[in-house]
Tab-separated table of C-alpha atoms and ligand atoms in Angstrom:
chain	number	residue	atom	x	y	z
A	24	MET	CA	16.891	15.289	-10.165
A	25	LYS	CA	14.883	18.098	-11.671
A	26	LEU	CA	12.780	20.893	-10.463
A	27	MET	CA	9.534	22.059	-12.591
A	28	LYS	CA	6.320	23.956	-11.609
A	29	ILE	CA	2.904	23.100	-12.709
A	30	GLU	CA	-0.284	25.236	-12.079
A	31	LYS	CA	-3.189	23.243	-10.583
A	32	GLY	CA	-5.295	24.108	-13.574
A	33	ASN	CA	-2.709	22.766	-15.971
A	34	LEU	CA	-2.328	19.473	-14.039
A	35	SER	CA	-6.012	18.890	-14.370
A	36	LYS	CA	-5.783	19.566	-18.026
A	37	LEU	CA	-2.759	17.187	-18.221
A	38	MET	CA	-4.764	14.485	-16.714
A	39	GLU	CA	-7.882	15.123	-19.206
A	40	HIS	CA	-5.020	15.128	-21.968
A	41	LEU	CA	-3.854	11.621	-20.826
A	42	LYS	CA	-7.375	10.208	-20.548
A	43	LYS	CA	-7.865	11.116	-24.111
A	44	ASP	CA	-4.573	9.275	-25.034
A	45	ASN	CA	-5.833	6.211	-23.570
A	46	PHE	CA	-4.045	6.414	-20.447
A	47	ARG	CA	-5.631	4.887	-17.319
A	48	VAL	CA	-5.550	7.766	-14.921
A	49	ILE	CA	-6.069	6.982	-11.237
A	50	GLY	CA	-6.730	9.630	-8.695
A	51	VAL	CA	-8.481	10.428	-5.300
A	52	THR	CA	-12.392	10.202	-5.757
A	53	PRO	CA	-14.696	13.092	-4.795
A	54	ASP	CA	-15.560	11.754	-1.552
A	55	GLY	CA	-11.903	11.512	-0.749
A	56	LYS	CA	-12.068	7.830	0.170
A	57	ARG	CA	-10.135	5.938	-2.420
A	58	PHE	CA	-8.263	5.989	-5.713
A	59	SER	CA	-10.288	5.367	-8.917
A	60	GLU	CA	-10.375	6.143	-12.593
A	61	LYS	CA	-13.739	8.266	-11.396
A	62	PHE	CA	-11.452	10.647	-9.704
A	63	ASP	CA	-12.289	14.363	-9.039
A	64	GLU	CA	-11.212	15.981	-12.217
A	65	THR	CA	-10.979	19.352	-10.412
A	66	LEU	CA	-8.279	17.740	-8.336
A	67	ASN	CA	-9.924	19.746	-5.279
A	68	PHE	CA	-9.769	16.468	-3.285
A	69	MET	CA	-6.114	16.138	-3.797
A	70	GLN	CA	-5.019	17.979	-0.701
A	71	SER	CA	-2.104	17.572	1.247
A	72	ASP	CA	-3.763	18.353	4.734
A	73	THR	CA	-6.744	16.072	4.816
A	74	PRO	CA	-6.644	12.408	6.018
A	75	PRO	CA	-5.162	9.792	3.544
A	76	THR	CA	-7.985	8.076	1.588
A	77	SER	CA	-9.774	5.239	3.717
A	78	ILE	CA	-8.546	2.660	1.230
A	79	SER	CA	-5.072	2.534	-0.310
A	80	PHE	CA	-4.356	2.356	-3.992
A	81	LYS	CA	-2.870	-1.160	-3.748
A	82	GLU	CA	-6.248	-2.393	-5.520
A	83	HIS	CA	-5.041	-1.006	-8.972
A	84	PHE	CA	-1.927	-3.116	-8.616
A	85	PHE	CA	-2.824	-6.183	-6.568
A	86	LEU	CA	-6.397	-6.613	-7.737
A	87	LYS	CA	-9.033	-7.896	-5.300
A	88	THR	CA	-9.790	-10.832	-7.438
A	89	GLU	CA	-7.828	-11.702	-10.596
A	90	ALA	CA	-8.389	-14.455	-13.193
A	91	LEU	CA	-4.925	-16.547	-13.525
A	92	PHE	CA	-6.476	-18.612	-16.500
A	93	TYR	CA	-9.737	-19.841	-17.771
A	94	TYR	CA	-10.222	-23.597	-18.283
A	95	LYS	CA	-12.771	-25.628	-20.336
A	96	ASN	CA	-13.637	-29.505	-20.490
A	97	ASN	CA	-13.695	-29.913	-24.223
A	98	ASN	CA	-15.000	-33.342	-24.812
A	99	GLY	CA	-12.330	-34.664	-22.354
A	100	ALA	CA	-9.367	-32.460	-23.420
A	101	ILE	CA	-8.748	-29.212	-21.255
A	102	ASP	CA	-8.676	-25.983	-23.271
A	103	LEU	CA	-6.891	-23.269	-21.266
A	104	LYS	CA	-7.245	-19.501	-21.945
A	105	GLU	CA	-5.026	-16.645	-20.857
A	106	PRO	CA	-6.825	-13.610	-19.251
A	107	VAL	CA	-6.913	-10.199	-20.972
A	108	ILE	CA	-4.681	-7.764	-18.821
A	109	ASP	CA	-5.308	-4.231	-19.066
A	110	GLU	CA	-1.948	-3.061	-20.691
A	111	ARG	CA	-2.702	0.831	-20.738
A	112	LYS	CA	-0.075	3.111	-19.396
A	113	THR	CA	-1.296	4.291	-15.802
A	114	VAL	CA	-0.840	7.310	-14.095
A	115	VAL	CA	-1.606	7.643	-10.361
A	116	ILE	CA	-1.873	11.102	-9.196
A	117	GLY	CA	-1.693	12.611	-5.772
A	118	ALA	CA	-0.594	9.443	-3.623
A	119	ARG	CA	0.682	10.261	-0.223
A	120	PRO	CA	4.238	8.896	0.798
A	121	CYS	CA	2.573	6.361	2.859
A	122	ASP	CA	0.943	5.106	-0.274
A	123	THR	CA	3.663	5.258	-2.953
A	124	ALA	CA	6.171	3.462	-0.603
A	125	SER	CA	3.857	0.312	-0.594
A	126	LEU	CA	5.018	-0.496	-4.244
A	127	PRO	CA	8.656	-0.975	-3.810
A	128	ILE	CA	7.749	-2.921	-0.350
A	129	LEU	CA	5.210	-5.182	-2.053
A	130	SER	CA	7.583	-5.652	-4.999
A	131	LYS	CA	10.014	-7.577	-2.795
A	132	VAL	CA	7.543	-10.422	-1.945
A	133	PHE	CA	5.939	-10.367	-5.542
A	134	ASN	CA	9.433	-11.058	-6.942
A	135	TRP	CA	10.637	-13.521	-4.106
A	136	ASP	CA	10.595	-17.016	-5.257
A	137	TYR	CA	8.378	-16.107	-8.106
A	138	ALA	CA	7.995	-13.098	-10.446
A	139	ASP	CA	4.157	-12.030	-10.207
A	140	ASP	CA	3.894	-10.758	-13.858
A	141	PHE	CA	0.472	-9.357	-13.103
A	142	PHE	CA	1.915	-7.053	-10.489
A	143	ASN	CA	5.217	-6.367	-12.170
A	144	ARG	CA	3.395	-5.359	-15.629
A	145	ARG	CA	1.243	-3.015	-13.747
A	146	VAL	CA	4.006	-1.161	-11.882
A	147	GLU	CA	6.042	-1.053	-15.153
A	148	ASN	CA	3.448	0.495	-16.864
A	149	SER	CA	2.716	3.196	-14.286
A	150	ILE	CA	4.113	6.489	-13.414
A	151	ILE	CA	3.461	7.211	-9.797
A	152	ILE	CA	2.945	10.916	-8.984
A	153	GLY	CA	3.385	11.412	-5.111
A	154	MET	CA	2.629	14.263	-3.128
A	155	LYS	CA	3.964	15.758	0.283
A	156	CYS	CA	1.706	15.145	2.988
A	157	ASN	CA	0.812	17.934	5.489
A	158	TYR	CA	-1.629	15.799	7.437
A	159	GLN	CA	-1.240	14.205	10.928
A	160	ASP	CA	-3.335	12.362	13.323
A	161	ASP	CA	-3.004	10.239	16.385
A	162	TYR	CA	-3.004	7.266	14.098
A	163	CYS	CA	-0.226	8.298	11.921
A	164	PHE	CA	3.408	6.979	12.373
A	165	CYS	CA	5.014	7.072	8.957
A	166	ASN	CA	8.264	8.553	10.946
A	167	GLU	CA	8.544	5.628	12.978
A	168	VAL	CA	8.715	3.102	10.242
A	169	GLY	CA	11.555	5.022	8.293
A	170	LEU	CA	9.255	7.188	6.002
A	171	SER	CA	8.350	10.851	6.424
A	172	GLN	CA	5.525	13.350	5.206
A	173	ASN	CA	8.241	14.213	2.514
A	174	SER	CA	9.331	10.644	1.656
A	175	GLU	CA	9.716	10.166	-2.176
A	176	LYS	CA	9.991	6.470	-1.895
A	177	GLY	CA	7.994	4.762	-4.611
A	178	SER	CA	7.422	8.012	-6.452
A	179	ASP	CA	8.573	8.849	-10.038
A	180	ILE	CA	7.454	12.354	-9.649
A	181	PHE	CA	6.905	14.158	-6.293
A	182	LEU	CA	4.710	17.223	-5.864
A	183	ILE	CA	5.120	19.766	-3.336
A	184	PRO	CA	2.295	21.945	-2.916
A	185	ASP	CA	3.241	25.850	-3.585
A	186	GLY	CA	0.106	28.087	-3.357
A	187	ASP	CA	-2.189	27.321	-6.541
A	188	ALA	CA	0.718	25.353	-8.015
A	189	PHE	CA	2.945	22.315	-7.330
A	190	ILE	CA	6.676	21.920	-7.390
A	191	ALA	CA	7.283	19.038	-9.522
A	192	LYS	CA	10.513	17.053	-8.520
A	193	THR	CA	11.343	14.112	-10.942
A	194	ILE	CA	12.825	11.165	-8.914
A	195	THR	CA	13.432	8.363	-11.353
A	196	ASP	CA	14.289	8.253	-15.116
A	197	LYS	CA	10.439	7.246	-15.865
A	198	GLY	CA	9.476	10.515	-14.141
A	199	ASN	CA	11.973	12.619	-16.040
A	200	LYS	CA	10.757	10.990	-19.510
A	201	PHE	CA	7.103	11.748	-18.520
A	202	ILE	CA	7.936	15.521	-17.664
A	203	GLU	CA	9.861	15.864	-21.039
A	204	GLU	CA	6.889	14.193	-23.042
A	205	PHE	CA	4.350	16.518	-21.495
A	206	ALA	CA	6.496	19.563	-21.117
A	207	ILE	CA	3.968	21.692	-22.700
A	208	PHE	CA	1.943	21.492	-19.111
A	209	PHE	CA	5.097	22.530	-17.023
A	210	GLU	CA	7.183	25.540	-16.584
A	211	GLU	CA	10.776	25.977	-15.277
A	212	TYR	CA	10.696	26.194	-11.367
A	213	THR	CA	12.815	29.446	-10.444
A	214	GLY	CA	12.058	29.585	-6.831
A	215	ASN	CA	14.324	28.497	-3.871
A	216	PRO	CA	14.927	24.864	-3.699
A	217	PRO	CA	12.142	22.828	-1.204
A	218	ALA	CA	13.327	22.231	2.139
A	219	GLU	CA	15.205	19.089	2.561
A	220	ASN	CA	13.405	15.916	3.734
A	221	LYS	CA	12.514	16.291	7.320
A	222	ASN	CA	10.184	14.401	9.729
A	223	GLY	CA	6.654	15.548	10.322
A	224	HIS	CA	7.121	15.409	14.092
A	225	ASP	CA	10.188	15.337	16.423
A	226	GLU	CA	9.060	13.230	19.280
A	227	LYS	CA	8.960	9.577	18.194
A	228	LYS	CA	5.873	7.449	19.079
A	229	PHE	CA	7.887	4.389	19.249
A	230	ASP	CA	11.299	3.075	18.567
A	231	TYR	CA	11.309	0.433	15.726
A	232	GLU	CA	14.600	-1.207	16.773
A	233	SER	CA	13.383	-1.863	20.234
A	234	VAL	CA	10.201	-3.261	18.873
A	235	LYS	CA	11.989	-5.387	16.470
A	236	LYS	CA	14.398	-6.815	19.051
A	237	TRP	CA	11.359	-7.403	21.439
A	238	LEU	CA	9.471	-9.209	18.657
A	239	ASP	CA	12.686	-11.397	17.972
A	240	ASN	CA	12.612	-12.811	21.439
A	241	ASN	CA	9.030	-12.686	22.774
A	242	PHE	CA	6.972	-15.123	20.436
A	243	GLU	CA	5.324	-16.669	23.703
A	244	HIS	CA	5.014	-13.467	25.897
A	245	LYS	CA	1.982	-12.985	27.842
A	246	PHE	CA	1.436	-9.641	25.997
A	247	TRP	CA	-0.144	-11.591	23.119
A	248	ASP	CA	-2.748	-13.248	25.494
A	249	GLU	CA	-4.605	-9.736	25.273
A	250	ALA	CA	-3.411	-8.226	22.089
A	251	GLY	CA	-6.117	-8.402	19.458
A	252	GLU	CA	-8.483	-10.013	22.074
A	253	THR	CA	-11.327	-7.822	20.895
A	254	CYS	CA	-10.666	-8.323	17.109
A	255	LEU	CA	-13.620	-9.564	15.218
A	256	SER	CA	-11.553	-11.168	12.551
A	257	CYS	CA	-13.370	-9.104	10.009
A	258	GLY	CA	-10.242	-8.434	7.722
A	259	GLN	CA	-11.012	-4.628	7.252
A	260	CYS	CA	-7.299	-3.850	8.578
A	261	ALA	CA	-5.884	-6.031	5.890
A	262	PHE	CA	-8.142	-4.819	3.092
A	263	VAL	CA	-7.504	-1.144	3.538
A	264	CYS	CA	-3.629	-1.415	4.126
A	265	PRO	CA	-1.317	-0.528	1.429
A	266	THR	CA	1.085	-3.443	2.243
A	267	CYS	CA	-1.031	-6.452	3.059
A	268	HIS	CA	-0.840	-8.908	0.351
A	269	CYS	CA	-2.384	-12.247	1.478
A	270	PHE	CA	-4.084	-14.033	-1.011
A	271	ASP	CA	-5.843	-17.376	-1.964
A	272	ILE	CA	-5.843	-19.290	-5.132
A	273	VAL	CA	-9.301	-21.158	-6.069
A	274	ASP	CA	-11.004	-22.628	-8.849
A	275	GLU	CA	-14.289	-21.178	-9.653
A	276	GLN	CA	-16.787	-23.037	-11.507
A	277	CYS	CA	-18.408	-21.076	-14.423
A	278	GLY	CA	-21.192	-23.323	-15.840
A	279	THR	CA	-21.104	-26.805	-15.886
A	280	CYS	CA	-17.717	-27.752	-17.624
A	281	ALA	CA	-15.670	-24.485	-17.445
A	282	GLY	CA	-14.177	-22.411	-14.723
A	283	VAL	CA	-11.457	-19.819	-13.766
A	284	ARG	CA	-8.389	-20.238	-11.473
A	285	ALA	CA	-8.647	-16.905	-9.653
A	286	LYS	CA	-6.505	-15.185	-7.189
A	287	ASN	CA	-8.564	-13.384	-4.350
A	288	TRP	CA	-7.487	-11.060	-1.485
A	289	ASP	CA	-7.417	-13.082	1.908
A	290	ALA	CA	-6.266	-12.041	5.247
A	291	CYS	CA	-4.459	-13.554	8.162
A	292	GLN	CA	-7.108	-12.415	10.466
A	293	PHE	CA	-9.723	-14.881	9.193
A	294	SER	CA	-9.985	-17.945	11.058
A	295	LEU	CA	-10.007	-20.147	7.986
A	296	PHE	CA	-6.783	-18.595	6.468
A	297	THR	CA	-4.265	-21.313	7.958
A	298	LYS	CA	-6.911	-23.991	8.612
A	299	HIS	CA	-5.435	-27.226	7.157
A	300	ALA	CA	-7.348	-29.925	5.248
A	301	SER	CA	-6.928	-32.212	8.389
A	302	GLY	CA	-8.936	-29.632	10.449
A	303	HIS	CA	-5.867	-28.390	12.471
A	304	ASN	CA	-5.315	-24.873	12.627
A	305	PRO	CA	-2.006	-23.560	13.917
A	306	ARG	CA	-3.735	-20.135	14.395
A	307	ASP	CA	-6.867	-20.968	16.101
A	308	SER	CA	-7.282	-17.908	18.135
A	309	ARG	CA	-7.750	-14.231	17.482
A	310	GLU	CA	-4.883	-13.573	19.661
A	311	LYS	CA	-2.392	-15.937	17.607
A	312	ARG	CA	-3.706	-14.308	14.465
A	313	TYR	CA	-3.005	-10.792	15.725
A	314	ARG	CA	0.415	-11.889	16.812
A	315	GLN	CA	1.030	-13.160	13.317
A	316	ARG	CA	-0.259	-9.707	11.951
A	317	ILE	CA	2.208	-7.657	13.912
A	318	SER	CA	4.972	-10.167	13.888
A	319	HIS	CA	4.757	-10.415	9.928
A	320	LYS	CA	4.731	-6.551	9.419
A	321	PHE	CA	7.536	-5.548	11.884
A	322	LYS	CA	9.538	-8.729	12.244
A	323	TYR	CA	9.292	-11.574	9.676
A	324	TYR	CA	9.177	-9.336	6.524
A	325	ASN	CA	12.160	-7.188	7.781
A	326	ASP	CA	14.270	-10.458	8.460
A	327	LYS	CA	13.448	-11.602	4.975
A	328	PHE	CA	13.535	-8.532	2.733
A	329	SER	CA	14.943	-5.817	4.954
A	330	GLU	CA	11.708	-3.817	4.732
A	331	ILE	CA	9.190	-3.135	7.392
A	332	LEU	CA	5.747	-4.311	6.114
A	333	CYS	CA	3.820	-1.205	7.073
A	334	THR	CA	4.030	2.513	6.069
A	335	GLY	CA	2.456	3.952	9.185
A	336	CYS	CA	-0.554	5.102	7.318
A	337	GLY	CA	-2.980	4.522	10.136
A	338	ARG	CA	-5.835	3.280	7.783
A	339	CYS	CA	-6.184	-0.058	9.740
A	340	SER	CA	-6.861	1.660	13.111
A	341	ARG	CA	-8.992	4.483	11.715
A	342	GLY	CA	-11.392	1.985	10.130
A	343	CYS	CA	-11.165	-0.784	12.749
A	344	PRO	CA	-14.847	-1.353	14.114
A	345	VAL	CA	-13.594	-2.287	17.358
A	346	SER	CA	-10.922	0.553	17.690
A	347	THR	CA	-8.001	-1.767	17.708
A	348	ASP	CA	-5.157	0.659	17.274
A	349	ILE	CA	-1.876	-0.775	15.946
A	350	LEU	CA	0.036	2.370	17.069
A	351	GLU	CA	-1.069	1.870	20.636
A	352	LEU	CA	-0.027	-1.780	20.446
A	353	LEU	CA	3.503	-0.848	19.121
A	354	GLU	CA	3.805	1.732	21.598
A	355	GLU	CA	2.966	-0.743	24.477
A	356	ILE	CA	5.703	-3.220	22.900
A	357	ASP	CA	7.986	-0.351	22.993
A	358	GLN	CA	7.156	0.210	26.787
A	359	ILE	CA	7.590	-3.135	27.665
A	360	ALA	CA	10.932	-3.414	25.738
A	361	HIS	CA	12.168	-0.669	27.314
A	362	SER	CA	10.916	-1.610	30.889
A	363	THR	CA	12.721	-4.894	30.764
A	364	THR	CA	16.278	-3.443	29.408
A	365	ASN	CA	16.140	-0.709	32.001
B	543	LIG	S1	-10.156	-4.140	11.488
B	543	LIG	FE1	-10.063	-4.616	13.689
B	543	LIG	S2	-11.787	-6.147	14.134
B	543	LIG	FE2	-11.322	-6.426	11.991
B	543	LIG	S3	-9.746	-7.782	11.811
B	543	LIG	FE3	-8.719	-5.782	11.941
B	543	LIG	S4	-8.115	-5.795	14.085
B	543	LIG	FE4	-9.569	-7.159	13.696
B	544	LIG	S1	-0.685	-2.038	8.964
B	544	LIG	FE1	-2.090	-0.170	9.349
B	544	LIG	S2	-0.659	1.488	9.500
B	544	LIG	FE2	0.610	-0.162	8.686
B	544	LIG	S3	0.462	0.191	6.491
B	544	LIG	FE3	-1.160	-1.431	7.115
B	544	LIG	S4	-2.907	0.032	7.430
B	544	LIG	FE4	-1.100	1.536	7.333
């Protein structure tokens, strides 16, 4: 771990330099809503005390739609063509801990029974420059899922705001090499070491272990009859989420005798998601689908990969059109769990 310092103006110049050097640079857009190559070059929107972007940076690693291969009927023979993948080196600048942590979490599923080359190549080609978060609202719960406003999980370099500059802490070898390569933009940091990792709030909103234990034993509990009752099955929560990763693979026709096999985002809140060809649907109600959403994130994924499939960013709740609040539900489960053990 190495500590350096970079003035905000120099960080902006570094990003400009990288773009000229054919890097794909992804930062916060001028409206503060998402991460994009069309980011705010002044970096004024890269604030640590504003809400996280409405949409996570996941869409740059796990694309909304991605061609797996193209096919063409060539007089009875089938010609296959590989898609062209953007192999540019990528730098993501200014992601909060509740975004950066999503990459190691998603890596588990994208390298489980099959290594997803598309996802892996993008991650390998990227430097993630995370940033300490100084924001907190009623929807945030990063502390409850094992992270914090200072969490460096998933970052190669971690920035800590320091007046008009940032303290840049290298976390990985990739981060070290990056700072060495672009040393001209950095200076030695001579101040006191930044404070140790510490939770943003002292009072826990819920106890994850109690919630997990309750989920282990209450698949049929009456709580599920009402959870998600008002859900519209719009899928917003999955699409803005840094860790949701459901997808569908479909053949899409291009002209009369050619097509593309594409991988598209999907969501377990959609009624068709688990509908079988027979017409049977094991999750034929919003309540069952919402139980799946919560159970997948807070039980199944942890059982399988020892990770919680949620970074506590609160995006799903901030954007839900019917105000379904995942934190409220988790607090409710925690209360039920405690009332039954006391
Ligand atoms: S955003 Fe809200 S309404 Fe839409 S699927 Fe998610 S919980 Fe349901
Ligand atoms: S489930 Fe909600 S709070 Fe958790 S990571 Fe996804 S969007 Fe954020």
